[in-house]
PDB file of C-alpha atoms in Angstrom:
ATOM      1  CA  MET A   1     152.337  70.766 280.846  1.00  0.00           C
ATOM      2  CA  SER A   2     149.669  69.293 278.720  1.00  0.00           C
ATOM      3  CA  ARG A   3     149.811  66.169 276.748  1.00  0.00           C
ATOM      4  CA  PHE A   4     149.385  68.085 273.493  1.00  0.00           C
ATOM      5  CA  ARG A   5     152.279  70.163 274.130  1.00  0.00           C
ATOM      6  CA  TYR A   6     154.542  67.905 275.435  1.00  0.00           C
ATOM      7  CA  ALA A   7     154.251  65.810 272.401  1.00  0.00           C
ATOM      8  CA  ALA A   8     154.614  69.086 270.331  1.00  0.00           C
ATOM      9  CA  ASN A   9     157.921  69.799 272.148  1.00  0.00           C
ATOM     10  CA  SER A  10     159.155  66.388 271.719  1.00  0.00           C
ATOM     11  CA  LEU A  11     158.463  66.489 267.769  1.00  0.00           C
ATOM     12  CA  PHE A  12     160.279  69.663 267.849  1.00  0.00           C
ATOM     13  CA  LEU A  13     163.342  68.469 269.371  1.00  0.00           C
ATOM     14  CA  VAL A  14     163.491  65.414 266.814  1.00  0.00           C
ATOM     15  CA  TRP A  15     163.034  67.762 264.027  1.00  0.00           C
ATOM     16  CA  PHE A  16     165.893  69.781 265.303  1.00  0.00           C
ATOM     17  CA  LYS A  17     168.176  67.049 266.150  1.00  0.00           C
ATOM     18  CA  GLU A  18     167.658  65.757 262.882  1.00  0.00           C
ATOM     19  CA  THR A  19     168.083  69.037 260.900  1.00  0.00           C
ATOM     20  CA  MET A  20     171.262  70.305 262.594  1.00  0.00           C
ATOM     21  CA  THR A  21     173.859  71.643 260.814  1.00  0.00           C
ATOM     22  CA  PHE A  22     177.023  69.955 261.157  1.00  0.00           C
ATOM     23  CA  LEU A  23     179.203  71.062 258.452  1.00  0.00           C
ATOM     24  CA  SER A  24     179.386  74.671 257.309  1.00  0.00           C
ATOM     25  CA  VAL A  25     182.012  75.868 254.800  1.00  0.00           C
ATOM     26  CA  LYS A  26     181.734  79.619 253.756  1.00  0.00           C
ATOM     27  CA  GLY A  27     184.218  81.329 251.557  1.00  0.00           C
ATOM     28  CA  LEU A  28     186.722  78.471 251.428  1.00  0.00           C
ATOM     29  CA  SER A  29     189.666  79.255 249.129  1.00  0.00           C
ATOM     30  CA  ALA A  30     192.744  76.842 248.382  1.00  0.00           C
ATOM     31  CA  LYS A  31     195.839  77.731 246.265  1.00  0.00           C
ATOM     32  CA  TYR A  32     198.975  75.734 245.359  1.00  0.00           C
ATOM     33  CA  ASN A  33     202.306  77.424 245.087  1.00  0.00           C
ATOM     34  CA  THR A  34     204.062  76.338 241.760  1.00  0.00           C
ATOM     35  CA  SER A  35     207.222  77.766 239.594  1.00  0.00           C
ATOM     36  CA  LYS A  36     204.738  79.403 237.440  1.00  0.00           C
ATOM     37  CA  GLY A  37     202.980  81.429 239.909  1.00  0.00           C
ATOM     38  CA  PRO A  38     199.868  80.194 242.624  1.00  0.00           C
ATOM     39  CA  VAL A  39     197.236  78.123 241.138  1.00  0.00           C
ATOM     40  CA  TYR A  40     193.729  79.023 242.705  1.00  0.00           C
ATOM     41  CA  ALA A  41     192.572  75.660 242.620  1.00  0.00           C
ATOM     42  CA  VAL A  42     189.497  76.559 244.912  1.00  0.00           C
ATOM     43  CA  ASP A  43     188.105  80.084 245.347  1.00  0.00           C
ATOM     44  CA  ASP A  44     185.119  81.199 247.492  1.00  0.00           C
ATOM     45  CA  VAL A  45     182.993  77.845 248.093  1.00  0.00           C
ATOM     46  CA  ASP A  46     180.099  77.933 250.108  1.00  0.00           C
ATOM     47  CA  PHE A  47     177.760  74.907 251.381  1.00  0.00           C
ATOM     48  CA  GLN A  48     176.572  73.261 254.566  1.00  0.00           C
ATOM     49  CA  LEU A  49     175.356  69.787 255.417  1.00  0.00           C
ATOM     50  CA  GLU A  50     172.859  68.331 258.101  1.00  0.00           C
ATOM     51  CA  ASP A  51     173.502  65.315 259.992  1.00  0.00           C
ATOM     52  CA  GLY A  52     173.063  62.276 258.026  1.00  0.00           C
ATOM     53  CA  GLU A  53     173.158  64.468 254.637  1.00  0.00           C
ATOM     54  CA  SER A  54     175.642  63.265 251.844  1.00  0.00           C
ATOM     55  CA  LEU A  55     177.186  65.865 249.464  1.00  0.00           C
ATOM     56  CA  GLY A  56     178.238  65.055 245.821  1.00  0.00           C
ATOM     57  CA  ILE A  57     180.769  66.925 244.018  1.00  0.00           C
ATOM     58  CA  ALA A  58     180.930  67.028 240.336  1.00  0.00           C
ATOM     59  CA  GLY A  59     182.757  68.706 237.296  1.00  0.00           C
ATOM     60  CA  GLU A  60     185.666  67.948 234.950  1.00  0.00           C
ATOM     61  CA  SER A  61     188.916  67.370 235.748  1.00  0.00           C
ATOM     62  CA  ALA A  62     191.211  69.776 237.237  1.00  0.00           C
ATOM     63  CA  CYS A  63     187.973  71.939 238.538  1.00  0.00           C
ATOM     64  CA  GLY A  64     189.093  71.783 242.080  1.00  0.00           C
ATOM     65  CA  LYS A  65     187.207  68.819 243.437  1.00  0.00           C
ATOM     66  CA  SER A  66     189.875  66.793 245.013  1.00  0.00           C
ATOM     67  CA  THR A  67     191.549  70.235 246.561  1.00  0.00           C
ATOM     68  CA  LEU A  68     187.865  70.999 248.334  1.00  0.00           C
ATOM     69  CA  GLY A  69     187.984  67.565 249.618  1.00  0.00           C
ATOM     70  CA  LEU A  70     191.824  67.728 250.798  1.00  0.00           C
ATOM     71  CA  SER A  71     190.974  71.142 252.282  1.00  0.00           C
ATOM     72  CA  LEU A  72     188.413  69.775 254.689  1.00  0.00           C
ATOM     73  CA  ILE A  73     190.601  67.381 256.087  1.00  0.00           C
ATOM     74  CA  ARG A  74     193.765  69.918 256.119  1.00  0.00           C
ATOM     75  CA  MET A  75     195.925  67.665 253.904  1.00  0.00           C
ATOM     76  CA  LEU A  76     196.705  69.966 250.911  1.00  0.00           C
ATOM     77  CA  SER A  77     200.516  69.537 250.162  1.00  0.00           C
ATOM     78  CA  GLY A  78     202.155  72.694 249.067  1.00  0.00           C
ATOM     79  CA  GLY A  79     199.075  74.656 249.235  1.00  0.00           C
ATOM     80  CA  LYS A  80     197.318  77.124 251.394  1.00  0.00           C
ATOM     81  CA  THR A  81     193.790  77.162 252.711  1.00  0.00           C
ATOM     82  CA  SER A  82     191.634  80.244 253.980  1.00  0.00           C
ATOM     83  CA  GLY A  83     187.870  80.768 254.580  1.00  0.00           C
ATOM     84  CA  HIS A  84     185.840  79.159 257.213  1.00  0.00           C
ATOM     85  CA  ILE A  85     185.074  75.468 257.851  1.00  0.00           C
ATOM     86  CA  GLU A  86     183.065  74.881 260.844  1.00  0.00           C
ATOM     87  CA  PHE A  87     182.623  70.676 262.046  1.00  0.00           C
ATOM     88  CA  ASP A  88     180.233  70.310 265.133  1.00  0.00           C
ATOM     89  CA  GLY A  89     180.743  73.620 265.976  1.00  0.00           C
ATOM     90  CA  GLU A  90     184.404  73.751 265.906  1.00  0.00           C
ATOM     91  CA  SER A  91     186.494  75.849 263.631  1.00  0.00           C
ATOM     92  CA  LEU A  92     188.822  73.565 261.981  1.00  0.00           C
ATOM     93  CA  LEU A  93     191.321  75.941 260.007  1.00  0.00           C
ATOM     94  CA  GLU A  94     191.794  77.604 263.671  1.00  0.00           C
ATOM     95  CA  MET A  95     192.485  74.789 265.247  1.00  0.00           C
ATOM     96  CA  LYS A  96     196.353  73.898 265.749  1.00  0.00           C
ATOM     97  CA  GLU A  97     197.574  70.741 263.649  1.00  0.00           C
ATOM     98  CA  SER A  98     198.212  68.764 266.468  1.00  0.00           C
ATOM     99  CA  ASP A  99     194.441  69.256 268.013  1.00  0.00           C
ATOM    100  CA  PHE A 100     193.243  68.573 264.256  1.00  0.00           C
ATOM    101  CA  ASP A 101     195.215  65.524 264.097  1.00  0.00           C
ATOM    102  CA  GLU A 102     194.494  63.942 267.509  1.00  0.00           C
ATOM    103  CA  ASN A 103     190.635  64.799 267.537  1.00  0.00           C
ATOM    104  CA  TYR A 104     189.346  64.946 264.073  1.00  0.00           C
ATOM    105  CA  ARG A 105     191.508  63.354 261.165  1.00  0.00           C
ATOM    106  CA  TRP A 106     190.533  60.074 260.654  1.00  0.00           C
ATOM    107  CA  LYS A 107     188.431  60.132 264.288  1.00  0.00           C
ATOM    108  CA  LYS A 108     185.697  62.489 262.921  1.00  0.00           C
ATOM    109  CA  ILE A 109     186.751  63.095 259.305  1.00  0.00           C
ATOM    110  CA  SER A 110     188.312  60.769 256.750  1.00  0.00           C
ATOM    111  CA  MET A 111     189.131  60.173 253.342  1.00  0.00           C
ATOM    112  CA  ILE A 112     189.248  57.879 250.304  1.00  0.00           C
ATOM    113  CA  PHE A 113     191.774  59.031 248.258  1.00  0.00           C
ATOM    114  CA  GLN A 114     191.731  59.017 244.468  1.00  0.00           C
ATOM    115  CA  GLY A 115     193.419  56.012 243.212  1.00  0.00           C
ATOM    116  CA  ALA A 116     193.347  54.503 246.719  1.00  0.00           C
ATOM    117  CA  MET A 117     194.077  51.318 245.549  1.00  0.00           C
ATOM    118  CA  ASN A 118     197.694  52.222 245.147  1.00  0.00           C
ATOM    119  CA  SER A 119     198.192  53.819 248.207  1.00  0.00           C
ATOM    120  CA  LEU A 120     198.230  50.081 249.945  1.00  0.00           C
ATOM    121  CA  ASP A 121     201.779  48.921 250.797  1.00  0.00           C
ATOM    122  CA  PRO A 122     202.878  45.901 248.918  1.00  0.00           C
ATOM    123  CA  VAL A 123     205.215  44.491 251.598  1.00  0.00           C
ATOM    124  CA  PHE A 124     202.957  44.634 254.499  1.00  0.00           C
ATOM    125  CA  THR A 125     199.706  42.150 255.204  1.00  0.00           C
ATOM    126  CA  ILE A 126     196.264  43.967 255.177  1.00  0.00           C
ATOM    127  CA  ASN A 127     196.352  43.538 259.039  1.00  0.00           C
ATOM    128  CA  GLU A 128     199.575  44.973 259.539  1.00  0.00           C
ATOM    129  CA  GLN A 129     198.592  48.161 257.667  1.00  0.00           C
ATOM    130  CA  PHE A 130     195.147  48.348 259.615  1.00  0.00           C
ATOM    131  CA  VAL A 131     197.217  47.883 262.695  1.00  0.00           C
ATOM    132  CA  GLU A 132     199.666  50.717 262.004  1.00  0.00           C
ATOM    133  CA  ILE A 133     196.636  53.191 261.357  1.00  0.00           C
ATOM    134  CA  LEU A 134     195.362  52.589 264.769  1.00  0.00           C
ATOM    135  CA  LYS A 135     198.480  52.642 266.193  1.00  0.00           C
ATOM    136  CA  GLN A 136     199.608  56.026 264.678  1.00  0.00           C
ATOM    137  CA  HIS A 137     196.061  57.290 266.123  1.00  0.00           C
ATOM    138  CA  ASN A 138     197.168  55.962 269.498  1.00  0.00           C
ATOM    139  CA  PHE A 139     194.292  53.574 270.040  1.00  0.00           C
ATOM    140  CA  GLU A 140     193.905  51.926 273.439  1.00  0.00           C
ATOM    141  CA  GLY A 141     190.971  49.525 272.727  1.00  0.00           C
ATOM    142  CA  ASP A 142     190.307  46.174 271.392  1.00  0.00           C
ATOM    143  CA  ILE A 143     192.644  46.470 268.001  1.00  0.00           C
ATOM    144  CA  LYS A 144     191.314  42.838 266.911  1.00  0.00           C
ATOM    145  CA  LYS A 145     187.781  43.538 267.425  1.00  0.00           C
ATOM    146  CA  MET A 146     188.306  46.844 265.829  1.00  0.00           C
ATOM    147  CA  ILE A 147     189.612  45.800 262.751  1.00  0.00           C
ATOM    148  CA  SER A 148     187.128  42.700 262.215  1.00  0.00           C
ATOM    149  CA  ASP A 149     184.382  45.061 262.634  1.00  0.00           C
ATOM    150  CA  ALA A 150     185.890  47.527 259.938  1.00  0.00           C
ATOM    151  CA  ILE A 151     186.495  44.579 257.507  1.00  0.00           C
ATOM    152  CA  HIS A 152     182.852  43.251 258.076  1.00  0.00           C
ATOM    153  CA  SER A 153     181.390  46.671 257.530  1.00  0.00           C
ATOM    154  CA  VAL A 154     182.558  46.265 253.748  1.00  0.00           C
ATOM    155  CA  SER A 155     181.238  42.755 253.556  1.00  0.00           C
ATOM    156  CA  LEU A 156     184.872  41.162 253.656  1.00  0.00           C
ATOM    157  CA  ASP A 157     186.014  38.029 255.602  1.00  0.00           C
ATOM    158  CA  GLU A 158     188.845  38.007 257.993  1.00  0.00           C
ATOM    159  CA  PRO A 159     191.046  35.533 255.703  1.00  0.00           C
ATOM    160  CA  VAL A 160     191.772  38.876 253.557  1.00  0.00           C
ATOM    161  CA  LEU A 161     193.578  40.284 256.739  1.00  0.00           C
ATOM    162  CA  LYS A 162     196.395  37.937 256.231  1.00  0.00           C
ATOM    163  CA  LYS A 163     197.157  38.415 252.613  1.00  0.00           C
ATOM    164  CA  TYR A 164     199.277  41.244 250.672  1.00  0.00           C
ATOM    165  CA  PRO A 165     197.543  43.731 248.531  1.00  0.00           C
ATOM    166  CA  HIS A 166     198.637  41.718 245.160  1.00  0.00           C
ATOM    167  CA  GLU A 167     196.713  38.555 246.305  1.00  0.00           C
ATOM    168  CA  LEU A 168     193.455  40.756 246.223  1.00  0.00           C
ATOM    169  CA  SER A 169     191.167  41.627 243.378  1.00  0.00           C
ATOM    170  CA  GLY A 170     190.417  45.262 242.458  1.00  0.00           C
ATOM    171  CA  GLY A 171     187.297  45.297 244.202  1.00  0.00           C
ATOM    172  CA  MET A 172     188.605  43.904 247.447  1.00  0.00           C
ATOM    173  CA  LYS A 173     191.508  46.214 247.089  1.00  0.00           C
ATOM    174  CA  GLN A 174     188.999  49.301 247.181  1.00  0.00           C
ATOM    175  CA  ARG A 175     186.771  48.001 250.035  1.00  0.00           C
ATOM    176  CA  VAL A 176     190.071  47.662 252.043  1.00  0.00           C
ATOM    177  CA  VAL A 177     190.550  51.173 251.470  1.00  0.00           C
ATOM    178  CA  ILE A 178     187.274  52.133 252.074  1.00  0.00           C
ATOM    179  CA  ALA A 179     187.496  49.841 255.423  1.00  0.00           C
ATOM    180  CA  MET A 180     190.713  51.898 256.454  1.00  0.00           C
ATOM    181  CA  ALA A 181     188.987  55.158 255.920  1.00  0.00           C
ATOM    182  CA  LEU A 182     185.844  53.744 258.138  1.00  0.00           C
ATOM    183  CA  LEU A 183     188.450  52.329 260.750  1.00  0.00           C
ATOM    184  CA  LEU A 184     187.912  54.918 263.475  1.00  0.00           C
ATOM    185  CA  ARG A 185     183.960  55.199 262.606  1.00  0.00           C
ATOM    186  CA  PRO A 186     184.426  58.900 261.491  1.00  0.00           C
ATOM    187  CA  LYS A 187     181.225  60.811 261.350  1.00  0.00           C
ATOM    188  CA  PHE A 188     182.075  62.301 257.834  1.00  0.00           C
ATOM    189  CA  VAL A 189     183.709  60.362 255.089  1.00  0.00           C
ATOM    190  CA  ILE A 190     185.116  62.268 252.088  1.00  0.00           C
ATOM    191  CA  ALA A 191     185.284  59.903 248.890  1.00  0.00           C
ATOM    192  CA  ASP A 192     187.361  61.082 246.025  1.00  0.00           C
ATOM    193  CA  GLU A 193     186.414  58.710 242.774  1.00  0.00           C
ATOM    194  CA  PRO A 194     185.878  55.674 244.991  1.00  0.00           C
ATOM    195  CA  THR A 195     184.734  53.630 241.445  1.00  0.00           C
ATOM    196  CA  THR A 196     187.246  54.739 239.198  1.00  0.00           C
ATOM    197  CA  ALA A 197     189.358  52.064 237.088  1.00  0.00           C
ATOM    198  CA  LEU A 198     186.796  49.139 238.315  1.00  0.00           C
ATOM    199  CA  ASP A 199     184.473  47.371 236.138  1.00  0.00           C
ATOM    200  CA  VAL A 200     180.913  47.724 236.084  1.00  0.00           C
ATOM    201  CA  LEU A 201     180.041  44.952 238.544  1.00  0.00           C
ATOM    202  CA  ILE A 202     182.533  46.053 241.286  1.00  0.00           C
ATOM    203  CA  GLN A 203     181.234  49.587 240.697  1.00  0.00           C
ATOM    204  CA  ALA A 204     177.480  48.651 241.795  1.00  0.00           C
ATOM    205  CA  GLN A 205     179.205  46.704 244.711  1.00  0.00           C
ATOM    206  CA  ILE A 206     180.915  49.685 245.996  1.00  0.00           C
ATOM    207  CA  VAL A 207     177.936  51.862 245.038  1.00  0.00           C
ATOM    208  CA  ASN A 208     175.518  49.253 247.266  1.00  0.00           C
ATOM    209  CA  LEU A 209     178.049  49.494 249.992  1.00  0.00           C
ATOM    210  CA  LEU A 210     178.144  53.546 250.511  1.00  0.00           C
ATOM    211  CA  LYS A 211     174.234  53.322 250.230  1.00  0.00           C
ATOM    212  CA  ASP A 212     174.260  50.965 253.045  1.00  0.00           C
ATOM    213  CA  LEU A 213     176.491  53.002 255.092  1.00  0.00           C
ATOM    214  CA  LYS A 214     174.458  56.172 254.336  1.00  0.00           C
ATOM    215  CA  LYS A 215     171.587  54.310 255.741  1.00  0.00           C
ATOM    216  CA  ASP A 216     173.556  53.806 258.903  1.00  0.00           C
ATOM    217  CA  GLY A 217     173.817  57.309 259.633  1.00  0.00           C
ATOM    218  CA  MET A 218     177.345  57.988 257.959  1.00  0.00           C
ATOM    219  CA  SER A 219     177.670  61.246 255.920  1.00  0.00           C
ATOM    220  CA  PHE A 220     179.650  61.323 252.572  1.00  0.00           C
ATOM    221  CA  MET A 221     181.512  63.724 250.309  1.00  0.00           C
ATOM    222  CA  LEU A 222     181.226  61.729 247.012  1.00  0.00           C
ATOM    223  CA  ILE A 223     183.538  63.313 244.339  1.00  0.00           C
ATOM    224  CA  THR A 224     183.097  61.999 240.821  1.00  0.00           C
ATOM    225  CA  HIS A 225     182.925  63.005 237.169  1.00  0.00           C
ATOM    226  CA  ASP A 226     179.260  60.576 237.105  1.00  0.00           C
ATOM    227  CA  LEU A 227     176.248  62.800 237.686  1.00  0.00           C
ATOM    228  CA  ALA A 228     174.178  59.701 237.341  1.00  0.00           C
ATOM    229  CA  LEU A 229     176.301  57.995 240.141  1.00  0.00           C
ATOM    230  CA  LEU A 230     175.742  60.929 242.233  1.00  0.00           C
ATOM    231  CA  SER A 231     171.757  60.546 241.858  1.00  0.00           C
ATOM    232  CA  GLU A 232     172.072  57.177 243.716  1.00  0.00           C
ATOM    233  CA  ILE A 233     173.637  58.474 246.874  1.00  0.00           C
ATOM    234  CA  ALA A 234     173.740  62.225 247.132  1.00  0.00           C
ATOM    235  CA  ASP A 235     171.234  64.400 249.099  1.00  0.00           C
ATOM    236  CA  LYS A 236     172.788  67.862 247.987  1.00  0.00           C
ATOM    237  CA  ILE A 237     174.943  68.562 244.838  1.00  0.00           C
ATOM    238  CA  GLY A 238     177.822  71.255 244.201  1.00  0.00           C
ATOM    239  CA  ILE A 239     179.069  71.451 240.634  1.00  0.00           C
ATOM    240  CA  MET A 240     182.398  72.664 240.152  1.00  0.00           C
ATOM    241  CA  TYR A 241     183.641  74.610 237.366  1.00  0.00           C
ATOM    242  CA  GLY A 242     187.341  76.601 237.237  1.00  0.00           C
ATOM    243  CA  GLY A 243     187.462  76.477 240.986  1.00  0.00           C
ATOM    244  CA  HIS A 244     183.989  78.001 241.721  1.00  0.00           C
ATOM    245  CA  MET A 245     181.256  75.934 242.900  1.00  0.00           C
ATOM    246  CA  VAL A 246     178.877  77.315 240.166  1.00  0.00           C
ATOM    247  CA  GLU A 247     175.682  76.017 241.501  1.00  0.00           C
ATOM    248  CA  PHE A 248     174.753  73.991 244.806  1.00  0.00           C
ATOM    249  CA  GLY A 249     171.624  72.725 245.764  1.00  0.00           C
ATOM    250  CA  SER A 250     169.341  69.715 246.563  1.00  0.00           C
ATOM    251  CA  SER A 251     169.801  66.693 244.293  1.00  0.00           C
ATOM    252  CA  TYR A 252     165.990  67.000 243.371  1.00  0.00           C
ATOM    253  CA  GLU A 253     166.461  70.734 242.227  1.00  0.00           C
ATOM    254  CA  ILE A 254     169.729  69.883 240.885  1.00  0.00           C
ATOM    255  CA  TYR A 255     168.688  67.297 238.470  1.00  0.00           C
ATOM    256  CA  LYS A 256     165.088  68.352 237.698  1.00  0.00           C
ATOM    257  CA  ASN A 257     165.528  72.214 237.334  1.00  0.00           C
ATOM    258  CA  PRO A 258     169.225  73.015 236.746  1.00  0.00           C
ATOM    259  CA  LYS A 259     170.333  76.690 236.570  1.00  0.00           C
ATOM    260  CA  HIS A 260     173.731  77.132 235.438  1.00  0.00           C
ATOM    261  CA  PRO A 261     174.621  76.632 231.693  1.00  0.00           C
ATOM    262  CA  TYR A 262     177.367  74.404 232.709  1.00  0.00           C
ATOM    263  CA  THR A 263     175.005  72.216 234.848  1.00  0.00           C
ATOM    264  CA  GLN A 264     172.829  71.556 231.889  1.00  0.00           C
ATOM    265  CA  GLY A 265     175.592  70.863 229.838  1.00  0.00           C
ATOM    266  CA  LEU A 266     176.724  68.026 231.941  1.00  0.00           C
ATOM    267  CA  LEU A 267     173.354  66.822 232.472  1.00  0.00           C
ATOM    268  CA  GLU A 268     172.790  66.852 228.479  1.00  0.00           C
ATOM    269  CA  ALA A 269     176.064  64.784 228.313  1.00  0.00           C
ATOM    270  CA  ILE A 270     174.978  61.642 230.084  1.00  0.00           C
ATOM    271  CA  PRO A 271     173.536  58.924 227.824  1.00  0.00           C
ATOM    272  CA  THR A 272     169.742  57.802 228.190  1.00  0.00           C
ATOM    273  CA  LEU A 273     167.963  55.051 226.860  1.00  0.00           C
ATOM    274  CA  LYS A 274     165.365  57.527 225.580  1.00  0.00           C
ATOM    275  CA  GLY A 275     166.187  60.712 223.668  1.00  0.00           C
ATOM    276  CA  GLY A 276     168.943  61.189 221.060  1.00  0.00           C
ATOM    277  CA  ALA A 277     172.588  61.517 221.262  1.00  0.00           C
ATOM    278  CA  PRO A 278     174.396  63.080 224.281  1.00  0.00           C
ATOM    279  CA  LYS A 279     175.708  66.338 223.722  1.00  0.00           C
ATOM    280  CA  TYR A 280     178.913  67.801 224.572  1.00  0.00           C
ATOM    281  CA  ILE A 281     180.479  70.951 226.064  1.00  0.00           C
ATOM    282  CA  LYS A 282     182.851  72.441 223.467  1.00  0.00           C
ATOM    283  CA  GLY A 283     186.232  74.036 224.720  1.00  0.00           C
ATOM    284  CA  ILE A 284     188.205  73.454 227.721  1.00  0.00           C
ATOM    285  CA  PRO A 285     188.294  74.823 231.185  1.00  0.00           C
ATOM    286  CA  PRO A 286     190.316  78.114 232.155  1.00  0.00           C
ATOM    287  CA  SER A 287     194.035  78.186 233.210  1.00  0.00           C
ATOM    288  CA  LEU A 288     193.717  78.334 237.212  1.00  0.00           C
ATOM    289  CA  LEU A 289     196.944  80.106 237.069  1.00  0.00           C
ATOM    290  CA  ASP A 290     195.662  83.179 236.110  1.00  0.00           C
ATOM    291  CA  PRO A 291     191.665  82.818 236.703  1.00  0.00           C
ATOM    292  CA  PRO A 292     189.817  85.239 234.203  1.00  0.00           C
ATOM    293  CA  THR A 293     187.973  88.155 236.003  1.00  0.00           C
ATOM    294  CA  GLN A 294     184.759  87.627 234.379  1.00  0.00           C
ATOM    295  CA  CYS A 295     182.749  84.462 234.515  1.00  0.00           C
ATOM    296  CA  ARG A 296     184.633  81.533 234.233  1.00  0.00           C
ATOM    297  CA  PHE A 297     182.341  79.785 231.987  1.00  0.00           C
ATOM    298  CA  ILE A 298     182.292  82.799 229.180  1.00  0.00           C
ATOM    299  CA  ASP A 299     184.377  81.126 226.559  1.00  0.00           C
ATOM    300  CA  ARG A 300     181.962  77.564 226.719  1.00  0.00           C
ATOM    301  CA  CYS A 301     178.836  79.318 227.333  1.00  0.00           C
ATOM    302  CA  PRO A 302     175.900  79.169 224.838  1.00  0.00           C
ATOM    303  CA  LEU A 303     174.046  81.843 226.801  1.00  0.00           C
ATOM    304  CA  VAL A 304     176.806  84.436 227.177  1.00  0.00           C
ATOM    305  CA  PHE A 305     175.987  88.056 227.057  1.00  0.00           C
ATOM    306  CA  ASP A 306     177.809  91.477 228.212  1.00  0.00           C
ATOM    307  CA  LYS A 307     176.978  91.144 232.175  1.00  0.00           C
ATOM    308  CA  CYS A 308     179.084  87.822 232.163  1.00  0.00           C
ATOM    309  CA  LYS A 309     182.495  90.015 231.494  1.00  0.00           C
ATOM    310  CA  LYS A 310     182.213  90.469 235.631  1.00  0.00           C
ATOM    311  CA  VAL A 311     182.777  87.457 237.995  1.00  0.00           C
ATOM    312  CA  PRO A 312     178.993  86.540 239.526  1.00  0.00           C
ATOM    313  CA  PRO A 313     178.215  86.338 242.733  1.00  0.00           C
ATOM    314  CA  LYS A 314     176.178  83.827 244.415  1.00  0.00           C
ATOM    315  CA  PHE A 315     172.517  84.049 243.449  1.00  0.00           C
ATOM    316  CA  LYS A 316     170.065  82.267 245.872  1.00  0.00           C
ATOM    317  CA  THR A 317     168.144  79.400 244.651  1.00  0.00           C
ATOM    318  CA  LYS A 318     165.187  77.747 246.591  1.00  0.00           C
ATOM    319  CA  THR A 319     167.788  75.189 247.870  1.00  0.00           C
ATOM    320  CA  GLY A 320     171.088  76.684 247.519  1.00  0.00           C
ATOM    321  CA  TYR A 321     172.686  79.042 244.924  1.00  0.00           C
ATOM    322  CA  VAL A 322     174.167  79.461 241.571  1.00  0.00           C
ATOM    323  CA  ARG A 323     176.856  81.918 240.219  1.00  0.00           C
ATOM    324  CA  CYS A 324     174.918  82.886 237.140  1.00  0.00           C
ATOM    325  CA  TRP A 325     174.263  86.539 235.669  1.00  0.00           C
ATOM    326  CA  LEU A 326     170.930  84.927 234.414  1.00  0.00           C
ATOM    327  CA  TYR A 327     169.518  84.857 237.843  1.00  0.00           C
ATOM    328  CA  GLU A 328     170.379  88.350 238.938  1.00  0.00           C
ATOM    329  CA  ASP A 329     166.777  89.563 238.879  1.00  0.00           C
ATOM    330  CA  GLU A 330     165.517  86.293 240.613  1.00  0.00           C
ATOM    331  CA  LYS A 331     168.009  87.221 244.117  1.00  0.00           C
TER     332      LYS A 331
END
């Protein structure tokens, strides 16, 4: 083999390795059973991530963001998930619960839960809570080193381990919770509103921490209301509305050329140093107890027309898709 051909093949192998899909989600749906009937919180969601990529999920409250995260880690209490989730070539939803718990949950996929600071047990020290996680997952290595590495990875010192949660600041508790999610060194971390209820300085510290972890090769799914925050971390963005992912694509495409009227409305609502006052989207999202059999944004959309009375499919865009009839002719 010539040197040129060898070099070309080597470059191809490097490219292939760097762009290999590790997470593929197709037709993912999730519903909760309630006394008033089923709530269709996530409906027919598709997306995929390559090794090292991070995904941002944005949208209003009760649009299905957290349910999407819980579905990926199979922790949807009182609900049912359907569709297809493939992680490193394995189908997660078809896997036995015992196999998923033993080989995937917290080891390959972990989650920083919404309001996670309140999840720390007030009667146990931080160290005792770390030890409990490792015992729960049958860890047989050096427990002390594992905990020490996790604490240092979030820029905390070991004296923190001897303290109780009430002795820590809000930022320190959030870092501890992040360290717990990183404890078994997962490949993919779902972060549900990790900066909520923190002051601006602590938010910046948490964002910088996530950036550093991303540089080290960790992939995130960052769930937030804050599109400005996603611009700093996410490689790809999914916009959720009424249980649908109404737009999915690269961060560049979402910010520079948003297609769905809802995405455009969210971006126009962000205050800027230059320009006029931010706009807001009138109205409220639809009830997911009885999802409309039409575009779910129809009652709030400024560009509505007759075709919107039907549920739009996914129309392909340059880096993803959009669920809007305005782009039917571009498919």
